[in-house]
CSV table of C-alpha atoms and ligand atoms in Angstrom, one decimal:
chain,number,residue,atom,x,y,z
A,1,UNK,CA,168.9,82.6,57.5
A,2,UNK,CA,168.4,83.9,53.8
A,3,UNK,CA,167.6,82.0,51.1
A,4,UNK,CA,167.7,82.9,47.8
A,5,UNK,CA,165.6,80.5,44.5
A,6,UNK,CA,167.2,81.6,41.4
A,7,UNK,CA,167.3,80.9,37.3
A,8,UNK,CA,163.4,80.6,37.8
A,9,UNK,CA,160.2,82.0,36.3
A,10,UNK,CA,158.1,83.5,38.8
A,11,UNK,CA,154.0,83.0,38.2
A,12,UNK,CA,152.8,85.2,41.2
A,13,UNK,CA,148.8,84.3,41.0
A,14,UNK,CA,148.1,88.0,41.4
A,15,UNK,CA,146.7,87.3,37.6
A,16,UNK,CA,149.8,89.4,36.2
A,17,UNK,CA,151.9,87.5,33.5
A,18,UNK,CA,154.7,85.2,34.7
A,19,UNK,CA,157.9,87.2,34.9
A,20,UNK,CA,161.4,85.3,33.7
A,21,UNK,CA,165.0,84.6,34.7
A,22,UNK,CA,164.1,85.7,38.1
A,23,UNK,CA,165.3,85.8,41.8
A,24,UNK,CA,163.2,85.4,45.1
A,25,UNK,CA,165.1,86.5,47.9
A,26,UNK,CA,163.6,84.8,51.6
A,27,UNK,CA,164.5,86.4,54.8
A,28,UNK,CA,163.2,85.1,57.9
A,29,UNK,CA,160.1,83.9,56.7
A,30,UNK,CA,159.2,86.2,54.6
A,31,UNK,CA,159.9,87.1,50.9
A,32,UNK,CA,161.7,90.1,50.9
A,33,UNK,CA,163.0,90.9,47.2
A,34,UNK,CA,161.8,89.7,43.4
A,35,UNK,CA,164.7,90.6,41.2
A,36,UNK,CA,165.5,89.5,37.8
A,37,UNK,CA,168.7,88.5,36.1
A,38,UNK,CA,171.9,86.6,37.3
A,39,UNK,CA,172.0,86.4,41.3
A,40,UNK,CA,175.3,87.5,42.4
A,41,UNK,CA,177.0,85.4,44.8
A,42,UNK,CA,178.8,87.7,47.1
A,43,UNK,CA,180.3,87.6,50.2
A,44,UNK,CA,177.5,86.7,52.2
A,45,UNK,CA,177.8,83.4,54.5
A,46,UNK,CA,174.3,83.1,56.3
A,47,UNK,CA,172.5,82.1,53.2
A,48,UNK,CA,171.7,79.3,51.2
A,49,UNK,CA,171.2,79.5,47.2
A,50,UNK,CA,169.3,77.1,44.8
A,51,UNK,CA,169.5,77.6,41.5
A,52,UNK,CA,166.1,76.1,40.4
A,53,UNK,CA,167.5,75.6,36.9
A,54,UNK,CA,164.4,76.9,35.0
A,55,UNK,CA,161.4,75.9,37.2
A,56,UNK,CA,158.3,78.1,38.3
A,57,UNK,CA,157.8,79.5,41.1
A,58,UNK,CA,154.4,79.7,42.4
A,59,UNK,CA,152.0,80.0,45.9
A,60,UNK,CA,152.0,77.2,47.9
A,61,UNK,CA,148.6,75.1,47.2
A,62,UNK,CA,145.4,75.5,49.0
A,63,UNK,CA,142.1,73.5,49.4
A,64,UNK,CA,139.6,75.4,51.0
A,65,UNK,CA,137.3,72.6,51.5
A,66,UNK,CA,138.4,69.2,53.4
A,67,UNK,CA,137.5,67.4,56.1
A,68,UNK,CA,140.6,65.7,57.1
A,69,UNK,CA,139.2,62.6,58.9
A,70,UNK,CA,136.2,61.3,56.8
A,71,UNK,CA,136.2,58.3,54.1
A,72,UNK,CA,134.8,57.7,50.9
A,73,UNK,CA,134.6,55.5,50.8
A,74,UNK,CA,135.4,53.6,53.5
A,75,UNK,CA,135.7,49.9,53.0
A,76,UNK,CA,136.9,48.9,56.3
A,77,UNK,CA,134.3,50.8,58.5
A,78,UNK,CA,136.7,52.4,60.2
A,79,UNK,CA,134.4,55.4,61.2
A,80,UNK,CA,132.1,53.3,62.7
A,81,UNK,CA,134.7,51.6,64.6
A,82,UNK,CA,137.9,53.3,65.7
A,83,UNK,CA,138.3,55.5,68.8
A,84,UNK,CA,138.5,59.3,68.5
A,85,UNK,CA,142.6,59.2,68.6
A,86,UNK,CA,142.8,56.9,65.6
A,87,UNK,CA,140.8,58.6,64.0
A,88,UNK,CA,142.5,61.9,64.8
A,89,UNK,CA,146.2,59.9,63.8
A,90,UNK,CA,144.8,59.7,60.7
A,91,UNK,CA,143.5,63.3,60.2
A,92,UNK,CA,146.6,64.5,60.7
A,93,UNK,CA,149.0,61.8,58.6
A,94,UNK,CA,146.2,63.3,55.7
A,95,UNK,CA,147.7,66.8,56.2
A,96,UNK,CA,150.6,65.9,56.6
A,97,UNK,CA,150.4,63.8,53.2
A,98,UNK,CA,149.2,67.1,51.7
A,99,UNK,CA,152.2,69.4,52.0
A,100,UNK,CA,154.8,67.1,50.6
A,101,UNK,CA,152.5,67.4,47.2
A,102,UNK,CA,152.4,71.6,47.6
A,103,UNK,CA,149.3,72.2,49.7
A,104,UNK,CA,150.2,74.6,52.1
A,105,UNK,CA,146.8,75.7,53.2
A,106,UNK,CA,144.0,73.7,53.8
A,107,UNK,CA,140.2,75.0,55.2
A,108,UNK,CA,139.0,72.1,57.1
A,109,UNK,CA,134.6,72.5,57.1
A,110,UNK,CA,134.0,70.0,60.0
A,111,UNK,CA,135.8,67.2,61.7
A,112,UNK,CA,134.6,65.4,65.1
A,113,UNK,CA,136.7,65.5,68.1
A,114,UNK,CA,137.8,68.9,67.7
A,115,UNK,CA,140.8,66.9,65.5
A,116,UNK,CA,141.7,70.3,63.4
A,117,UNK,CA,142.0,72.4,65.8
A,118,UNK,CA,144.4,69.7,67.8
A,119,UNK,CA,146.5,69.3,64.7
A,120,UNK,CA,146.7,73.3,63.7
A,121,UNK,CA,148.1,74.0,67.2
A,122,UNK,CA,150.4,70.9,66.2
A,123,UNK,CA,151.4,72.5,63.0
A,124,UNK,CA,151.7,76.0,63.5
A,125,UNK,CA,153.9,75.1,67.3
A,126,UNK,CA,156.2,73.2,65.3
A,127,UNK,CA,155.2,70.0,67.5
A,128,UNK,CA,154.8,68.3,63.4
A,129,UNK,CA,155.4,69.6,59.8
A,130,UNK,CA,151.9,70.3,58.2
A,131,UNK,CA,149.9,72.6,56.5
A,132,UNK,CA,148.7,76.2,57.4
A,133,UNK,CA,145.0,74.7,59.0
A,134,UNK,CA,141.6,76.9,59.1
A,135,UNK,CA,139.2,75.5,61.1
A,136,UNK,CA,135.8,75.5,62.0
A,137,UNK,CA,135.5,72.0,64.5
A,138,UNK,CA,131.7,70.8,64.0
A,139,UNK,CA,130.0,71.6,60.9
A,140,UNK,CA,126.0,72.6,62.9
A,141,UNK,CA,123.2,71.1,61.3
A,142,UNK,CA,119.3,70.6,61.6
A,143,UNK,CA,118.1,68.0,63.9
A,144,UNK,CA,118.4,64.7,61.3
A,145,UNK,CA,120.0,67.3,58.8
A,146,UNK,CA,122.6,67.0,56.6
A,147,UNK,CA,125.7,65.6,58.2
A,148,UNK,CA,124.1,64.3,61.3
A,149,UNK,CA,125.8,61.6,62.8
A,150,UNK,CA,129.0,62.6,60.9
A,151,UNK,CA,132.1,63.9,61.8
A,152,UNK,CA,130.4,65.4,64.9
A,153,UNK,CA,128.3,67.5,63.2
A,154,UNK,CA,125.9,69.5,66.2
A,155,UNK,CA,122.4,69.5,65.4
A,156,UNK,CA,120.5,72.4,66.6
A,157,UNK,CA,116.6,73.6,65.7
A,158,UNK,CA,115.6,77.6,66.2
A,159,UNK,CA,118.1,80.8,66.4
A,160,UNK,CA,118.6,79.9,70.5
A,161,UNK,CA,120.2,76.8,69.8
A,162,UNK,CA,121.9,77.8,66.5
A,163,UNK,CA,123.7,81.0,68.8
A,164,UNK,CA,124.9,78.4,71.4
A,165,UNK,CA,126.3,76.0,68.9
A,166,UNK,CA,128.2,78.9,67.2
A,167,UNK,CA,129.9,80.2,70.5
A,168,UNK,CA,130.6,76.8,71.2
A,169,UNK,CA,132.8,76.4,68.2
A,170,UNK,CA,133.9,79.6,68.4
A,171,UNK,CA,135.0,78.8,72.1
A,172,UNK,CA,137.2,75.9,71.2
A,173,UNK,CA,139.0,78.0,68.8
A,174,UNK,CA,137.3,78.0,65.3
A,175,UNK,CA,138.4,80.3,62.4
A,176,UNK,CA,135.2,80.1,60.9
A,177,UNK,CA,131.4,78.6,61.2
A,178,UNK,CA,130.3,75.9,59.3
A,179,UNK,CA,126.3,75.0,58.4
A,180,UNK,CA,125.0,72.6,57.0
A,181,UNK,CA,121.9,74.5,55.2
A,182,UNK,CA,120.7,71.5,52.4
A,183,UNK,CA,120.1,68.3,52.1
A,184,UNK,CA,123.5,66.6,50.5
A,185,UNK,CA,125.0,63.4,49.0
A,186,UNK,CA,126.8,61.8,51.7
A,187,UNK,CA,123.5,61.1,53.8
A,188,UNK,CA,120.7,59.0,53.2
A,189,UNK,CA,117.3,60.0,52.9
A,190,UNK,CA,117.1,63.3,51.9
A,191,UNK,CA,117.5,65.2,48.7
A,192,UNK,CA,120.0,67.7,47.3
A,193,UNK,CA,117.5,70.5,46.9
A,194,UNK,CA,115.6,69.8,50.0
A,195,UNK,CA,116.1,73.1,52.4
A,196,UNK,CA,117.0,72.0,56.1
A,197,UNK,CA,118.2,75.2,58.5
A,198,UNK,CA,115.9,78.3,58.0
A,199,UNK,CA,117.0,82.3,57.8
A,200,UNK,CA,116.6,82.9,61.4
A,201,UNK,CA,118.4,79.8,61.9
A,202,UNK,CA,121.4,80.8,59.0
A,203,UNK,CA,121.3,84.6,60.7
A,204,UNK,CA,121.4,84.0,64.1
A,205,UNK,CA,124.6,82.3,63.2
A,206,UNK,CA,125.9,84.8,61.0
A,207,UNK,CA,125.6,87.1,63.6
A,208,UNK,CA,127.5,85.8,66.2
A,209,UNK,CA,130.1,84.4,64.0
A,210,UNK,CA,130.6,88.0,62.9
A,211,UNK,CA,130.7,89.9,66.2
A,212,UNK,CA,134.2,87.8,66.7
A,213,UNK,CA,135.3,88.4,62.9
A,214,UNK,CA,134.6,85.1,61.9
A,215,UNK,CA,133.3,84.2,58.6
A,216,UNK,CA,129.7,81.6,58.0
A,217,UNK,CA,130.5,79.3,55.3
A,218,UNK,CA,127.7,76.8,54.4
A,219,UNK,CA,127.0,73.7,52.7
A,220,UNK,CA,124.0,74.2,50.3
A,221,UNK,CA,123.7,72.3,47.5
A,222,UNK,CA,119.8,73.3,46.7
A,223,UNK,CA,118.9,76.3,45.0
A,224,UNK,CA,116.2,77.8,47.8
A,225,UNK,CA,118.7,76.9,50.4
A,226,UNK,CA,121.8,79.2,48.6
A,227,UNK,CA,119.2,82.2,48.4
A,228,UNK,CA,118.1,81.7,51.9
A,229,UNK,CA,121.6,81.7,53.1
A,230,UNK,CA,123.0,84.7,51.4
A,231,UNK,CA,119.7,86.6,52.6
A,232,UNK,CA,121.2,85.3,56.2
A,233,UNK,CA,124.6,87.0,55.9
A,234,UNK,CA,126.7,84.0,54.8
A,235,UNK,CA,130.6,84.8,53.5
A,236,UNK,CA,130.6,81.3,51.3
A,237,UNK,CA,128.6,79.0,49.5
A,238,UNK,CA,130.0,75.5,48.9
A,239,UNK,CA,129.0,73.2,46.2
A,240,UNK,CA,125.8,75.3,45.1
A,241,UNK,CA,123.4,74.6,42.2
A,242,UNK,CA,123.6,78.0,41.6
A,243,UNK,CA,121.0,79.4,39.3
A,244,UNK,CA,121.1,83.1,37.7
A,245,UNK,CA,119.6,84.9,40.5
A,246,UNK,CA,121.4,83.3,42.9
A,247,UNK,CA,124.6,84.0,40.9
A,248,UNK,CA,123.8,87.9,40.9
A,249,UNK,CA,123.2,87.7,44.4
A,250,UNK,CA,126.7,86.5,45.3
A,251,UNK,CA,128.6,89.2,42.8
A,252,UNK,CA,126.1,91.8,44.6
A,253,UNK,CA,127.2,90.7,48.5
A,254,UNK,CA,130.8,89.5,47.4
A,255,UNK,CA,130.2,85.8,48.6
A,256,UNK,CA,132.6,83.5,47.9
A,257,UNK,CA,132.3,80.3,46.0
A,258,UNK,CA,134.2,77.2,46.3
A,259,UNK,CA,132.0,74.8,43.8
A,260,UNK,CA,134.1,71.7,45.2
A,261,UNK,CA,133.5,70.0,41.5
A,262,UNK,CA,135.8,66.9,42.0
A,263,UNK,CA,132.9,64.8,43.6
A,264,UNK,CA,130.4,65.2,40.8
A,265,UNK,CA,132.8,66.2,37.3
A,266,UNK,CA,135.3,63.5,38.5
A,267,UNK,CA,134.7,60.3,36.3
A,268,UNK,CA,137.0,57.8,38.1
A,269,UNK,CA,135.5,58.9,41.3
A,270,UNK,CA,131.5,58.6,39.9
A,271,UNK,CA,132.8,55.0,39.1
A,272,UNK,CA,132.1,54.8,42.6
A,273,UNK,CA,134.2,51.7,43.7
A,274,UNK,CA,133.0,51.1,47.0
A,275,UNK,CA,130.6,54.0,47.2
A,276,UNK,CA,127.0,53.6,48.6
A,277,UNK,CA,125.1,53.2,45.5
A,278,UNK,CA,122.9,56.2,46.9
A,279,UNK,CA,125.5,58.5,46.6
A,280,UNK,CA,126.3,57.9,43.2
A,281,UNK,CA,123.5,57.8,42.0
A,282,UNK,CA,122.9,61.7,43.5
A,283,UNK,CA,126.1,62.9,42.4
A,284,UNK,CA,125.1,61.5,38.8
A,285,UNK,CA,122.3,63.0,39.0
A,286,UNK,CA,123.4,66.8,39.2
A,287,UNK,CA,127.0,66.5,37.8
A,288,UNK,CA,125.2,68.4,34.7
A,289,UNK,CA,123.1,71.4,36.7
A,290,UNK,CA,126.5,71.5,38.9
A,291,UNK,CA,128.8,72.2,35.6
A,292,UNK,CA,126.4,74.5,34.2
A,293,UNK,CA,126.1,76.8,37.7
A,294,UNK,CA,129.5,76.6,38.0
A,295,UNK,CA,129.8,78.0,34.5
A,296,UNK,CA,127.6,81.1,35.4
A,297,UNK,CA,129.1,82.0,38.2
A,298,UNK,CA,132.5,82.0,36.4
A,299,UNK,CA,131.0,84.0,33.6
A,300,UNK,CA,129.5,86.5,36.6
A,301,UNK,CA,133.1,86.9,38.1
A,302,UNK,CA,131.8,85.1,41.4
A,303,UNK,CA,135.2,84.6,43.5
A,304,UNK,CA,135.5,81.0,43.1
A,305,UNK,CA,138.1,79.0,45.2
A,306,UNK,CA,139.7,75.5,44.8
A,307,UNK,CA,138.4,72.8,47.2
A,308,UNK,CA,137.9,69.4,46.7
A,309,UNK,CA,135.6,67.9,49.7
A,310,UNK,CA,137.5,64.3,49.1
A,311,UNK,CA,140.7,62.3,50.1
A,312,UNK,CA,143.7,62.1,50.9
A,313,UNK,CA,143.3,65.7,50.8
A,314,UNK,CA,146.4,66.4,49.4
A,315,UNK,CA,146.4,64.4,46.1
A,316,UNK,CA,142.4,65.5,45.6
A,317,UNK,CA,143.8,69.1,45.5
A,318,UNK,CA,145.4,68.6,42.4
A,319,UNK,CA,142.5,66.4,40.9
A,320,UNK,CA,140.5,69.7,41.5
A,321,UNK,CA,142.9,72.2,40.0
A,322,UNK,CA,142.9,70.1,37.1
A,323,UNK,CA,138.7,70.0,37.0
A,324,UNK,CA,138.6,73.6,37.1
A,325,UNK,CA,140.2,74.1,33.9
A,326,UNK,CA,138.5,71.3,32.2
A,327,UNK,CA,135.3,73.2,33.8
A,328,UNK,CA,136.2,76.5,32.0
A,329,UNK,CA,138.5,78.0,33.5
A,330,UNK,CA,141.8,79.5,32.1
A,331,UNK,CA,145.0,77.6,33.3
A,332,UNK,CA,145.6,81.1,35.0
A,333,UNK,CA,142.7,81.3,36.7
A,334,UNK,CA,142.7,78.0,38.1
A,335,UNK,CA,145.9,78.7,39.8
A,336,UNK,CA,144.7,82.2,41.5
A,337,UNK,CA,141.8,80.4,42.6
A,338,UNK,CA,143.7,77.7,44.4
A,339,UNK,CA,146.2,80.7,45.8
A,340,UNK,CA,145.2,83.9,46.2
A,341,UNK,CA,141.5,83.5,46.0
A,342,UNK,CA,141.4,80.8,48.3
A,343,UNK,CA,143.8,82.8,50.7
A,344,UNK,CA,141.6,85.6,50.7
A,345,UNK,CA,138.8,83.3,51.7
A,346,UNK,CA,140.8,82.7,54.6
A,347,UNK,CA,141.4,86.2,55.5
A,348,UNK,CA,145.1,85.6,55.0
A,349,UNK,CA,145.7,87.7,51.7
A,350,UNK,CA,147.8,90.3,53.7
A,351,UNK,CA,150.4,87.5,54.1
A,352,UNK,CA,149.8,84.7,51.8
A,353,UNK,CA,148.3,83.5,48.8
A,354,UNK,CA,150.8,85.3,46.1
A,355,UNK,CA,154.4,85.5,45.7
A,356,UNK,CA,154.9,89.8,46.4
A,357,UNK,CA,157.8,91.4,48.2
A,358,UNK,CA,156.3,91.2,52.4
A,359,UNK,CA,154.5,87.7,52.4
A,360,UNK,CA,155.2,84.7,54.0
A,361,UNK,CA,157.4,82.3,51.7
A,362,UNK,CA,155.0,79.7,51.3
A,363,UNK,CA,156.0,78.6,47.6
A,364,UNK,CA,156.2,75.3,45.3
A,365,UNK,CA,158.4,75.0,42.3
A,366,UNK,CA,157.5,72.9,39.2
A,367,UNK,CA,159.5,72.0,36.5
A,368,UNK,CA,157.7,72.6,34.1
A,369,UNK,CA,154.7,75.4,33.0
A,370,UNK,CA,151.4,75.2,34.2
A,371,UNK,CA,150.2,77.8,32.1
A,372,UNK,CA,151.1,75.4,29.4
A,373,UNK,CA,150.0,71.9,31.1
A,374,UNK,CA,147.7,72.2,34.1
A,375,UNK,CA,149.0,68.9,35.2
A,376,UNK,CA,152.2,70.3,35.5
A,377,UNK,CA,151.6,71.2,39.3
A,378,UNK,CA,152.6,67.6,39.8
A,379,UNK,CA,156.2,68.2,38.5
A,380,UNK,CA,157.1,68.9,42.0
A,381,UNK,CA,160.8,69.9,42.8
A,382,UNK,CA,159.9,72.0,46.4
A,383,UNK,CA,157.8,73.4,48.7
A,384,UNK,CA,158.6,76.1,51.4
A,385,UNK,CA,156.4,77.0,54.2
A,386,UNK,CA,157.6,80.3,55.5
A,387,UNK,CA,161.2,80.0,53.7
A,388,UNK,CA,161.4,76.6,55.7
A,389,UNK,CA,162.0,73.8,53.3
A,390,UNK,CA,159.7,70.8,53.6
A,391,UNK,CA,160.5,67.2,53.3
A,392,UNK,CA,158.5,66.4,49.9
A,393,UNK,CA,160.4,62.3,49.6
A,394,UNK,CA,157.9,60.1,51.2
A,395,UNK,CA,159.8,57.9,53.6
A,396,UNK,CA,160.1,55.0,52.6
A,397,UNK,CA,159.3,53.2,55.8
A,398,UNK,CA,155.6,55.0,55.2
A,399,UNK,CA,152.5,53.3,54.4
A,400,UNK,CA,150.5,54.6,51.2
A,401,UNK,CA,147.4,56.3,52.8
A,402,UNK,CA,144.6,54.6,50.1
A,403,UNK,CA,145.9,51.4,51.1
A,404,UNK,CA,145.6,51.9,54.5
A,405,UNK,CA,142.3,53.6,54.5
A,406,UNK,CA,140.5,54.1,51.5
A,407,UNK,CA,140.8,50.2,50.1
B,1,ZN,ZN1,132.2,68.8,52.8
């Protein structure tokens, strides 16, 4: 089947300008032609044509950092309470939730009961309609580290234990590796700053990971802990209160940066309702130190990518796009980062992350210019996951997922 978008202004996140009155020609699932002026109809019968009447054509969304299954808050308990196939119904109706709003690729940094990896062999079999998913199953921590007693999160003390947590996720079919090398937010008792796994710990598991081609991404909030991990090998730093040396280390070993700024830059969400007054009180704390390292790394021309570390995944996406422009970022840049950035963080730039003649159609139209309006990524009119149209209407028989879960 062919498909062909036309009357539409194509922004390709490659950085180039947008390019107008435009065709995007989808064969298979792929994107096989970018031509501008009037599309000819012709005589051709297996093919479908929408004339997107002006819109913008851009990547499909991603959100590089989710965890698919966890609340916050979470008012009824429900993680304390509800069996491992509740929870991972829920994980998935998140993902699901995600596409209809343009998020086409989501990087899922650790979720309990192996949940991710059921729902990518879901989505990518055709079994459901969801998101492109990279996963990483357990995030591994240090015994009582950050994370423990979370969303399955492995602990593990010294390089032995480290190697046989890593094969372990590797083994039930991780994309990447997940550590949890700080102290965080989320758990009680310790501070951001405070450095938990050690190098031989971060290096024993950058070396496995990397022997099967996988990348190390790692949660570090504290400054020590960032150092320590790049020093270990690690591909990506998350959150980060990044300071200047630790910035030039990243540009110097091309790590990747995904500052995940909703949580502390947010305002609504600092309001905390329902929150653990601990955890506001921490992201309060460092919303300022956090601005101001994103800022430098920006500045250093650190590959920063777009995710959120909140829920529903889907609708924290755009919340993030949004704070990465109000962070400093141009308009442009904050749509790269959440395409073609982020898709290179996934080792999937060959075939996605930018609309160019041999990728995979995974595209949203908005009505209206993003370049102009950030928030214009919510004027949804389609999404496409390899040239397949997706459902955007929420049925109307469907429950709204904050009411069921996160009030
Ligand atoms: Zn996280």
């Amino acid at each position: 089947m062919k498909t062909v978008l036309t009357n539409c202004t194509i922004i390709d996140c490659t950085g180039k300008p947008p390019t107008e009155n435009m065709n995007v020609i989808i064969e298979g699932n792929g994107i096989t032609q970018l031509k501008p002026g009037i599309y000819e109809q012709g005589k051709d019968d297996e093919k479908r044509v929408f004339d997107l009447e002006g819109g913008y054509v851009l990547p499909g969304l991603w959100n590089v950092h989710a965890h698919l299954g966890d609340l916050i808050p979470d008012p009824k308990h429900l993680l304390e309470t509800e069996s491992a196939i509740d929870y991972a119904i829920r994980a998935g109706r998140n993902a699901m939730d995600a596409i209809r709003v343009g998020v086409t690729g989501i990087r899922v940094l650790g979720e309990d009961h192996f949940a991710d990896v059921a729902w990518k062999r879901a989505f990518d079999s055709g079994v459901f309609v969801g998101p492109r998913l990279f996963v990483c199953g357990r995030a591994i921590s240090a015994t009582g580290g950050h994370g423990h007693g979370t969303l399955g999160a492995v602990e593990v003390d010294g390089p032995y234990e480290m190697r046989k947590a890593v094969r372990e996720q590797l083994k039930h079919g991780a994309d990447q590796i997940k550590l949890m090398v700080t102290g965080g937010v989320m758990t009680a008792g310790e501070g951001m700053q405070e450095s938990q796994l050690l190098q031989d710990e971060i290096e024993a598991a950058t070396v496995i990971a990397h022997l099967k081609g996988k990348r190390v991404a790692v949660h570090a909030w504290g400054t020590e802990g960032v150092k320590a991990a790049i020093r270990g090998g690690v591909d990506c730093i998350e959150h980060g209160l990044l300071d200047a040396e630790s910035v030039a280390m990243m540009v110097d070993r091309d790590v990747f940066y995904v500052p995940t700024l909703r949580p502390t830059q947010d305002k609504d969400f600092l309001l905390g309702i329902g929150m653990p007054e601990f955890m506001i009180e921490k992201l309060r704390g460092s919303a300022q130190i956090h601005l101001e390292a994103f800022q430098k790394a920006l500045k250093a021309g650190v590959k920063i990518c777009c995710g959120s570390d909140s829920n529903p995944v889907g609708e924290t996406t755009l919340i993030e796009i949004e704070q990465l422009v109000r962070a400093g970022m141009t308009r442009m840049d904050a749509l790269v980062s959440a395409t073609r950035t982020s898709a290179d963080l996934c080792g999937m730039l060959e075939e996605l992350g930018t609309v160019e003649v041999g990728k995979l159609a995974d595209l949203i139209v908005v009505a209206a210019d993003p370049l102009e309006d950030i928030s214009n990524i919510r004027k949804l009119k389609m999404v496409l996951k390899g040239g397949n149209l997706v459902e955007t209407r929420k049925p109307e028989e469907l429950a709204n997922f904050r009411e069921l879960f996160l009030s």
